[in-house]
Each structure stands twice: as structure tokens, then as C-alpha cells.
């Protein structure tokens, strides 16, 4: 099944991608999708604990099961004052 993946901030810098369509197996979770990208871009793995996940413009959990045409955003921590 296909999902749309969005990259923001440093995740965009690491991957060089703004967005991409990814193919995942039925029953895949957000963390499965992240692992696909962590294998392609090893620097992402180091960020795993600090990233937030957005699914269909709502914060999601790593264990959330993805559906066809979901939109997943990898959101790095934001700093500033």
C-alpha cells in the first residue's frame, strides 16, 4: 500500500527530500515506515527518540497501523524562544 511521507527541518536536510510516496506492506506501523528510512539514511536513526510523528495532520504513535493513502510527517524537535 502507498503512503505519503513528509520531511521537515533537519529530517529534510538529512534525506534531501521534502516528500515522497512510500510503498509499505499492509499492517505496517509508523515505526516500520521510519525503519525503512533509517536504513536509507542512517543519521535518522540517531534522531529516533526525539522525533514526533504526524499521521494525517494529527500527532501519532510509533505503533499506529498505517492505512492506504495516509500522510506521515517526520517532525524533528523545535528549538527557539
CSV table of N, CA and C in Angstrom, one decimal:
chain,number,residue,atom,x,y,z
A,1,UNK,N,0.8,-1.2,0.0
A,1,UNK,CA,0.0,0.0,0.0
A,1,UNK,C,0.9,1.2,0.0
A,2,UNK,N,0.3,2.3,-0.4
A,2,UNK,CA,1.1,3.6,-0.5
A,2,UNK,C,0.7,4.6,0.5
A,3,UNK,N,1.8,5.3,1.1
A,3,UNK,CA,1.6,6.3,2.0
A,3,UNK,C,2.4,7.5,1.5
A,4,UNK,N,2.0,8.7,1.9
A,4,UNK,CA,2.8,9.9,1.5
A,4,UNK,C,3.6,10.3,2.8
A,5,UNK,N,4.9,10.5,2.6
A,5,UNK,CA,5.8,10.8,3.7
A,5,UNK,C,6.3,12.2,3.5
A,6,UNK,N,6.2,13.0,4.6
A,6,UNK,CA,6.7,14.4,4.6
A,6,UNK,C,7.8,14.6,5.5
A,7,UNK,N,8.8,15.4,5.1
A,7,UNK,CA,10.0,15.6,5.9
A,7,UNK,C,10.1,17.1,6.3
A,8,UNK,N,10.4,17.4,7.5
A,8,UNK,CA,10.5,18.8,8.0
A,8,UNK,C,11.9,19.0,8.7
A,9,UNK,N,12.3,20.2,8.6
A,9,UNK,CA,13.5,20.6,9.4
A,9,UNK,C,14.7,19.7,9.0
A,10,UNK,N,15.4,19.3,10.1
A,10,UNK,CA,16.6,18.5,9.9
A,10,UNK,C,16.4,17.2,9.2
A,11,UNK,N,15.2,16.6,9.3
A,11,UNK,CA,14.9,15.4,8.5
A,11,UNK,C,14.9,15.6,7.0
A,12,UNK,N,14.5,16.8,6.6
A,12,UNK,CA,14.6,17.2,5.2
A,12,UNK,C,16.0,17.4,4.8
A,13,UNK,N,16.8,18.0,5.7
A,13,UNK,CA,18.2,18.2,5.4
A,13,UNK,C,19.0,16.8,5.2
A,14,UNK,N,18.7,15.9,6.1
A,14,UNK,CA,19.3,14.6,6.1
A,14,UNK,C,18.9,13.8,4.9
A,15,UNK,N,17.7,13.8,4.5
A,15,UNK,CA,17.2,12.9,3.4
A,15,UNK,C,17.3,13.6,2.1
A,16,UNK,N,17.3,15.0,2.1
A,16,UNK,CA,17.3,15.7,0.8
A,16,UNK,C,15.9,15.6,0.2
A,17,UNK,N,14.9,15.2,1.0
A,17,UNK,CA,13.5,15.0,0.4
A,17,UNK,C,12.6,16.0,1.2
A,18,UNK,N,11.6,16.5,0.4
A,18,UNK,CA,10.6,17.3,1.0
A,18,UNK,C,9.4,16.3,1.3
A,19,UNK,N,9.1,15.5,0.3
A,19,UNK,CA,8.1,14.5,0.4
A,19,UNK,C,8.4,13.3,-0.5
A,20,UNK,N,7.7,12.2,-0.3
A,20,UNK,CA,7.9,11.0,-1.1
A,20,UNK,C,6.8,10.1,-0.9
A,21,UNK,N,6.4,9.3,-1.9
A,21,UNK,CA,5.4,8.3,-1.8
A,21,UNK,C,6.2,7.0,-1.5
A,22,UNK,N,5.8,6.3,-0.4
A,22,UNK,CA,6.4,5.1,0.0
A,22,UNK,C,5.5,3.9,-0.1
A,23,UNK,N,6.0,2.8,-0.4
A,23,UNK,CA,5.2,1.5,-0.5
A,23,UNK,C,5.5,0.7,0.8
A,24,UNK,N,4.5,0.4,1.5
A,24,UNK,CA,4.7,-0.4,2.7
A,24,UNK,C,3.7,-1.6,2.7
A,25,UNK,N,3.9,-2.6,3.4
A,25,UNK,CA,3.1,-3.8,3.5
A,25,UNK,C,1.8,-3.4,4.3
A,26,UNK,N,0.7,-4.1,4.0
A,26,UNK,CA,-0.5,-4.0,4.8
A,26,UNK,C,-0.2,-4.3,6.2
A,27,UNK,N,-0.7,-3.5,7.1
A,27,UNK,CA,-0.4,-3.8,8.6
A,27,UNK,C,0.8,-3.1,9.1
A,28,UNK,N,1.5,-2.4,8.2
A,28,UNK,CA,2.7,-1.7,8.6
A,28,UNK,C,2.4,-0.6,9.6
A,29,UNK,N,3.3,-0.3,10.5
A,29,UNK,CA,3.1,0.7,11.5
A,29,UNK,C,4.0,1.9,11.2
A,30,UNK,N,3.8,3.0,11.9
A,30,UNK,CA,4.6,4.2,11.7
A,30,UNK,C,6.1,3.8,11.9
A,31,UNK,N,6.4,3.0,12.9
A,31,UNK,CA,7.8,2.7,13.2
A,31,UNK,C,8.4,1.8,12.1
A,32,UNK,N,7.6,1.0,11.5
A,32,UNK,CA,8.1,0.2,10.3
A,32,UNK,C,8.5,1.2,9.2
A,33,UNK,N,7.7,2.2,8.9
A,33,UNK,CA,8.0,3.1,7.9
A,33,UNK,C,9.3,3.9,8.2
A,34,UNK,N,9.4,4.3,9.5
A,34,UNK,CA,10.6,5.0,9.9
A,34,UNK,C,11.8,4.1,9.7
A,35,UNK,N,11.7,2.9,10.0
A,35,UNK,CA,12.9,2.0,9.9
A,35,UNK,C,13.3,1.9,8.4
A,36,UNK,N,12.4,1.9,7.5
A,36,UNK,CA,12.7,1.9,6.1
A,36,UNK,C,13.6,3.1,5.8
A,37,UNK,N,13.2,4.3,6.3
A,37,UNK,CA,14.0,5.5,6.0
A,37,UNK,C,15.3,5.5,6.8
A,38,UNK,N,15.3,5.0,8.0
A,38,UNK,CA,16.5,4.9,8.8
A,38,UNK,C,17.6,4.0,8.2
A,39,UNK,N,17.2,3.0,7.5
A,39,UNK,CA,18.1,2.2,6.7
A,39,UNK,C,18.7,2.9,5.5
A,40,UNK,N,17.9,3.7,4.9
A,40,UNK,CA,18.4,4.5,3.7
A,40,UNK,C,19.2,5.7,4.2
A,41,UNK,N,18.8,6.3,5.3
A,41,UNK,CA,19.5,7.5,5.8
A,41,UNK,C,19.9,7.2,7.3
A,42,UNK,N,21.0,6.6,7.6
A,42,UNK,CA,21.4,6.2,8.9
A,42,UNK,C,21.4,7.3,9.9
A,43,UNK,N,21.6,8.5,9.5
A,43,UNK,CA,21.6,9.6,10.5
A,43,UNK,C,20.2,9.8,11.1
A,44,UNK,N,19.2,9.4,10.5
A,44,UNK,CA,17.8,9.4,11.0
A,44,UNK,C,17.7,8.6,12.3
A,45,UNK,N,18.4,7.4,12.3
A,45,UNK,CA,18.3,6.5,13.4
A,45,UNK,C,18.7,7.2,14.7
A,46,UNK,N,19.7,8.0,14.7
A,46,UNK,CA,20.1,8.7,15.9
A,46,UNK,C,19.1,9.7,16.4
A,47,UNK,N,18.2,10.1,15.6
A,47,UNK,CA,17.1,11.0,16.0
A,47,UNK,C,15.8,10.4,16.4
A,48,UNK,N,15.8,9.1,16.3
A,48,UNK,CA,14.5,8.3,16.6
A,48,UNK,C,13.8,8.7,17.9
A,49,UNK,N,14.6,8.9,18.9
A,49,UNK,CA,14.0,9.2,20.2
A,49,UNK,C,13.4,10.6,20.3
A,50,UNK,N,13.9,11.5,19.5
A,50,UNK,CA,13.5,12.9,19.6
A,50,UNK,C,12.5,13.3,18.6
A,51,UNK,N,12.2,12.4,17.6
A,51,UNK,CA,11.2,12.8,16.5
A,51,UNK,C,9.8,12.6,17.0
A,52,UNK,N,8.9,13.4,16.5
A,52,UNK,CA,7.5,13.2,16.6
A,52,UNK,C,7.0,12.8,15.3
A,53,UNK,N,5.8,12.1,15.3
A,53,UNK,CA,5.2,11.6,14.1
A,53,UNK,C,3.9,12.2,13.9
A,54,UNK,N,3.6,12.7,12.8
A,54,UNK,CA,2.3,13.1,12.4
A,54,UNK,C,1.7,12.2,11.4
A,55,UNK,N,0.4,11.8,11.7
A,55,UNK,CA,-0.3,11.0,10.7
A,55,UNK,C,-1.6,11.7,10.4
A,56,UNK,N,-1.8,12.0,9.1
A,56,UNK,CA,-3.0,12.7,8.7
A,56,UNK,C,-3.2,14.0,9.5
A,57,UNK,N,-2.1,14.7,9.7
A,57,UNK,CA,-2.1,16.0,10.4
A,57,UNK,C,-2.6,16.0,11.8
A,58,UNK,N,-2.3,14.8,12.4
A,58,UNK,CA,-2.5,14.7,13.9
A,58,UNK,C,-1.3,13.9,14.4
A,59,UNK,N,-0.9,14.2,15.7
A,59,UNK,CA,0.2,13.5,16.2
A,59,UNK,C,-0.1,12.0,16.4
A,60,UNK,N,0.8,11.2,16.0
A,60,UNK,CA,0.6,9.7,16.1
A,60,UNK,C,1.6,9.0,16.9
A,61,UNK,N,1.3,7.8,17.2
A,61,UNK,CA,2.2,7.0,18.0
A,61,UNK,C,3.0,6.1,17.0
A,62,UNK,N,4.2,5.6,17.4
A,62,UNK,CA,5.0,4.8,16.6
A,62,UNK,C,4.3,3.5,16.3
A,63,UNK,N,3.4,3.0,17.1
A,63,UNK,CA,2.7,1.7,16.9
A,63,UNK,C,1.5,1.9,16.1
A,64,UNK,N,1.1,3.1,15.7
A,64,UNK,CA,-0.1,3.2,14.9
A,64,UNK,C,0.0,2.5,13.5
A,65,UNK,N,-1.0,1.7,13.2
A,65,UNK,CA,-1.1,1.0,12.0
A,65,UNK,C,-1.5,2.0,10.8
A,66,UNK,N,-0.7,1.9,9.8
A,66,UNK,CA,-1.0,2.8,8.6
A,66,UNK,C,-2.1,2.2,7.7
A,67,UNK,N,-2.7,3.2,7.1
A,67,UNK,CA,-3.8,2.8,6.1
A,67,UNK,C,-3.4,3.4,4.7
A,68,UNK,N,-3.9,2.8,3.7
A,68,UNK,CA,-3.7,3.3,2.3
A,68,UNK,C,-3.9,4.8,2.3
A,69,UNK,N,-3.0,5.5,1.6
A,69,UNK,CA,-3.0,6.9,1.4
A,69,UNK,C,-2.9,7.8,2.6
A,70,UNK,N,-2.4,7.2,3.8
A,70,UNK,CA,-2.1,8.0,4.9
A,70,UNK,C,-1.0,9.0,4.6
A,71,UNK,N,-1.0,10.1,5.3
A,71,UNK,CA,0.1,11.1,5.2
A,71,UNK,C,0.9,11.0,6.5
A,72,UNK,N,2.2,10.7,6.4
A,72,UNK,CA,3.0,10.6,7.6
A,72,UNK,C,4.1,11.7,7.5
A,73,UNK,N,4.2,12.5,8.6
A,73,UNK,CA,5.2,13.5,8.7
A,73,UNK,C,6.2,13.2,9.8
A,74,UNK,N,7.5,13.3,9.5
A,74,UNK,CA,8.6,13.1,10.5
A,74,UNK,C,8.9,14.5,11.0
A,75,UNK,N,8.6,14.8,12.2
A,75,UNK,CA,8.8,16.1,12.8
A,75,UNK,C,9.9,16.2,13.8
A,76,UNK,N,10.9,16.9,13.5
A,76,UNK,CA,12.1,17.0,14.5
A,76,UNK,C,11.7,18.0,15.6
A,77,UNK,N,12.5,17.9,16.7
A,77,UNK,CA,12.2,18.8,17.8
A,77,UNK,C,12.5,20.3,17.3
A,78,UNK,N,11.7,21.2,17.9
A,78,UNK,CA,11.8,22.6,17.5
A,78,UNK,C,12.4,23.3,18.7
A,79,UNK,N,13.4,24.2,18.4
A,79,UNK,CA,14.1,25.0,19.4
A,79,UNK,C,13.8,26.4,19.1
A,80,UNK,N,14.0,27.2,20.1
A,80,UNK,CA,13.8,28.6,20.0
A,80,UNK,C,13.2,29.2,21.2
A,81,UNK,N,12.9,30.5,21.1
A,81,UNK,CA,12.4,31.1,22.3
A,81,UNK,C,11.3,32.1,22.1
